[in-house]
Amino acid sequence: MRKSTIILIAGLLLLCAVLCTAGCVEVPSHQISDSPVVETADIVS
């Protein structure tokens, strides 16, 4: 019983940490576009 309670509390803390940090990710606006990205040999080296 004690071991399952510790696992439950650890899982809830992990879930809370993931949910709290999920909104903290910033995506730069220049990465969001409708046109496809084309890489040339000059860019990829």
CSV table of N, CA, C and O in Angstrom, one decimal:
chain,number,residue,atom,x,y,z
A,1,MET,N,0.8,-1.2,0.0
A,1,MET,CA,0.0,0.0,0.0
A,1,MET,C,0.9,1.3,0.0
A,1,MET,O,0.6,2.2,-0.7
A,2,ARG,N,1.9,1.3,0.8
A,2,ARG,CA,2.8,2.5,0.9
A,2,ARG,C,3.5,2.7,-0.4
A,2,ARG,O,3.7,3.8,-0.9
A,3,LYS,N,4.0,1.6,-1.1
A,3,LYS,CA,4.7,1.8,-2.3
A,3,LYS,C,3.8,2.3,-3.4
A,3,LYS,O,4.2,3.2,-4.2
A,4,SER,N,2.6,1.8,-3.5
A,4,SER,CA,1.7,2.3,-4.5
A,4,SER,C,1.3,3.8,-4.3
A,4,SER,O,1.1,4.5,-5.2
A,5,THR,N,1.2,4.2,-3.0
A,5,THR,CA,0.9,5.6,-2.7
A,5,THR,C,2.1,6.5,-3.2
A,5,THR,O,1.9,7.6,-3.7
A,6,ILE,N,3.3,6.1,-2.9
A,6,ILE,CA,4.5,6.9,-3.3
A,6,ILE,C,4.5,7.0,-4.9
A,6,ILE,O,4.8,8.0,-5.4
A,7,ILE,N,4.2,5.9,-5.6
A,7,ILE,CA,4.2,5.9,-7.0
A,7,ILE,C,3.1,6.8,-7.5
A,7,ILE,O,3.3,7.6,-8.5
A,8,LEU,N,2.0,6.8,-6.9
A,8,LEU,CA,0.9,7.7,-7.3
A,8,LEU,C,1.2,9.1,-7.1
A,8,LEU,O,1.0,10.0,-8.0
A,9,ILE,N,1.8,9.5,-6.0
A,9,ILE,CA,2.2,10.8,-5.7
A,9,ILE,C,3.3,11.3,-6.7
A,9,ILE,O,3.2,12.4,-7.2
A,10,ALA,N,4.2,10.5,-7.0
A,10,ALA,CA,5.3,10.8,-7.9
A,10,ALA,C,4.7,11.0,-9.3
A,10,ALA,O,5.1,11.9,-10.0
A,11,GLY,N,3.8,10.2,-9.7
A,11,GLY,CA,3.1,10.3,-11.0
A,11,GLY,C,2.3,11.6,-11.1
A,11,GLY,O,2.3,12.3,-12.1
A,12,LEU,N,1.6,12.0,-10.0
A,12,LEU,CA,0.8,13.2,-10.0
A,12,LEU,C,1.8,14.4,-10.1
A,12,LEU,O,1.5,15.4,-10.7
A,13,LEU,N,2.9,14.4,-9.3
A,13,LEU,CA,3.8,15.5,-9.4
A,13,LEU,C,4.4,15.6,-10.8
A,13,LEU,O,4.6,16.8,-11.3
A,14,LEU,N,4.7,14.5,-11.4
A,14,LEU,CA,5.3,14.6,-12.8
A,14,LEU,C,4.3,15.1,-13.8
A,14,LEU,O,4.6,16.0,-14.6
A,15,LEU,N,3.0,14.7,-13.6
A,15,LEU,CA,1.9,15.2,-14.5
A,15,LEU,C,1.7,16.7,-14.3
A,15,LEU,O,1.6,17.5,-15.2
A,16,CYS,N,1.8,17.2,-13.0
A,16,CYS,CA,1.6,18.6,-12.7
A,16,CYS,C,2.8,19.4,-13.3
A,16,CYS,O,2.6,20.5,-13.9
A,17,ALA,N,4.0,18.9,-13.2
A,17,ALA,CA,5.2,19.6,-13.8
A,17,ALA,C,5.1,19.7,-15.3
A,17,ALA,O,5.4,20.7,-15.9
A,18,VAL,N,4.6,18.6,-16.0
A,18,VAL,CA,4.5,18.7,-17.4
A,18,VAL,C,3.4,19.7,-17.8
A,18,VAL,O,3.6,20.4,-18.8
A,19,LEU,N,2.3,19.7,-17.1
A,19,LEU,CA,1.2,20.6,-17.5
A,19,LEU,C,1.5,22.0,-17.2
A,19,LEU,O,1.1,22.9,-17.9
A,20,CYS,N,2.3,22.3,-16.2
A,20,CYS,CA,2.7,23.6,-15.8
A,20,CYS,C,3.7,24.2,-16.8
A,20,CYS,O,3.8,25.4,-17.0
A,21,THR,N,4.6,23.4,-17.3
A,21,THR,CA,5.6,23.9,-18.2
A,21,THR,C,5.2,23.8,-19.7
A,21,THR,O,6.0,24.2,-20.6
A,22,ALA,N,4.0,23.2,-20.0
A,22,ALA,CA,3.6,23.0,-21.4
A,22,ALA,C,3.4,24.3,-22.1
A,22,ALA,O,3.6,24.5,-23.3
A,23,GLY,N,3.0,25.4,-21.4
A,23,GLY,CA,2.7,26.6,-22.0
A,23,GLY,C,3.9,27.6,-22.1
A,23,GLY,O,3.8,28.7,-22.6
A,24,CYS,N,5.0,27.1,-21.6
A,24,CYS,CA,6.2,28.0,-21.5
A,24,CYS,C,7.1,27.9,-22.8
A,24,CYS,O,8.1,28.6,-22.8
A,25,VAL,N,6.7,27.2,-23.8
A,25,VAL,CA,7.5,27.0,-25.0
A,25,VAL,C,7.1,28.1,-26.0
A,25,VAL,O,5.9,28.2,-26.3
A,26,GLU,N,8.1,28.9,-26.4
A,26,GLU,CA,7.8,29.9,-27.4
A,26,GLU,C,8.3,29.5,-28.8
A,26,GLU,O,9.4,29.0,-28.9
A,27,VAL,N,7.4,29.7,-29.7
A,27,VAL,CA,7.8,29.4,-31.1
A,27,VAL,C,8.0,30.7,-31.8
A,27,VAL,O,7.0,31.5,-31.9
A,28,PRO,N,9.1,30.9,-32.4
A,28,PRO,CA,9.3,32.2,-33.1
A,28,PRO,C,8.4,32.3,-34.3
A,28,PRO,O,8.1,31.3,-34.9
A,29,SER,N,7.9,33.5,-34.5
A,29,SER,CA,6.9,33.7,-35.6
A,29,SER,C,7.5,33.4,-37.0
A,29,SER,O,6.7,33.1,-37.9
A,30,HIS,N,8.8,33.5,-37.2
A,30,HIS,CA,9.3,33.3,-38.5
A,30,HIS,C,9.3,31.8,-38.9
A,30,HIS,O,9.5,31.5,-40.0
A,31,GLN,N,9.2,30.9,-37.9
A,31,GLN,CA,9.1,29.5,-38.2
A,31,GLN,C,7.7,29.0,-38.6
A,31,GLN,O,7.6,28.0,-39.1
A,32,ILE,N,6.7,29.8,-38.3
A,32,ILE,CA,5.4,29.4,-38.7
A,32,ILE,C,5.0,30.1,-40.0
A,32,ILE,O,4.9,31.3,-40.1
A,33,SER,N,4.9,29.3,-41.1
A,33,SER,CA,4.6,29.9,-42.4
A,33,SER,C,3.8,28.9,-43.2
A,33,SER,O,3.8,27.7,-42.9
A,34,ASP,N,3.1,29.4,-44.2
A,34,ASP,CA,2.4,28.5,-45.1
A,34,ASP,C,3.2,27.9,-46.2
A,34,ASP,O,2.8,26.9,-46.8
A,35,SER,N,4.3,28.5,-46.5
A,35,SER,CA,5.1,28.1,-47.6
A,35,SER,C,6.1,27.0,-47.1
A,35,SER,O,6.6,27.1,-46.0
A,36,PRO,N,6.4,26.0,-48.0
A,36,PRO,CA,7.4,25.0,-47.5
A,36,PRO,C,8.8,25.6,-47.5
A,36,PRO,O,9.1,26.5,-48.2
A,37,VAL,N,9.6,25.0,-46.6
A,37,VAL,CA,11.0,25.4,-46.5
A,37,VAL,C,11.8,24.6,-47.5
A,37,VAL,O,11.8,23.4,-47.6
A,38,VAL,N,12.6,25.3,-48.4
A,38,VAL,CA,13.4,24.7,-49.3
A,38,VAL,C,14.9,25.0,-49.0
A,38,VAL,O,15.3,26.1,-48.8
A,39,GLU,N,15.7,23.9,-48.8
A,39,GLU,CA,17.1,24.1,-48.4
A,39,GLU,C,17.9,23.8,-49.6
A,39,GLU,O,17.7,22.8,-50.4
A,40,THR,N,18.9,24.7,-49.8
A,40,THR,CA,19.8,24.5,-51.0
A,40,THR,C,21.1,24.0,-50.5
A,40,THR,O,21.3,23.9,-49.2
A,41,ALA,N,22.0,23.6,-51.4
A,41,ALA,CA,23.3,23.1,-51.0
A,41,ALA,C,24.1,24.2,-50.3
A,41,ALA,O,25.0,23.8,-49.5
A,42,ASP,N,23.9,25.5,-50.5
A,42,ASP,CA,24.6,26.5,-49.8
A,42,ASP,C,24.3,26.6,-48.4
A,42,ASP,O,25.1,26.9,-47.5
A,43,ILE,N,23.0,26.3,-48.0
A,43,ILE,CA,22.6,26.4,-46.6
A,43,ILE,C,23.0,25.2,-45.9
A,43,ILE,O,23.5,25.3,-44.8
A,44,VAL,N,22.9,24.0,-46.4
A,44,VAL,CA,23.2,22.8,-45.8
A,44,VAL,C,24.7,22.5,-46.1
A,44,VAL,O,25.0,22.2,-47.2
A,45,SER,N,25.5,22.6,-45.1
A,45,SER,CA,26.9,22.3,-45.3
A,45,SER,C,27.5,21.5,-44.2
A,45,SER,O,27.0,21.5,-43.1
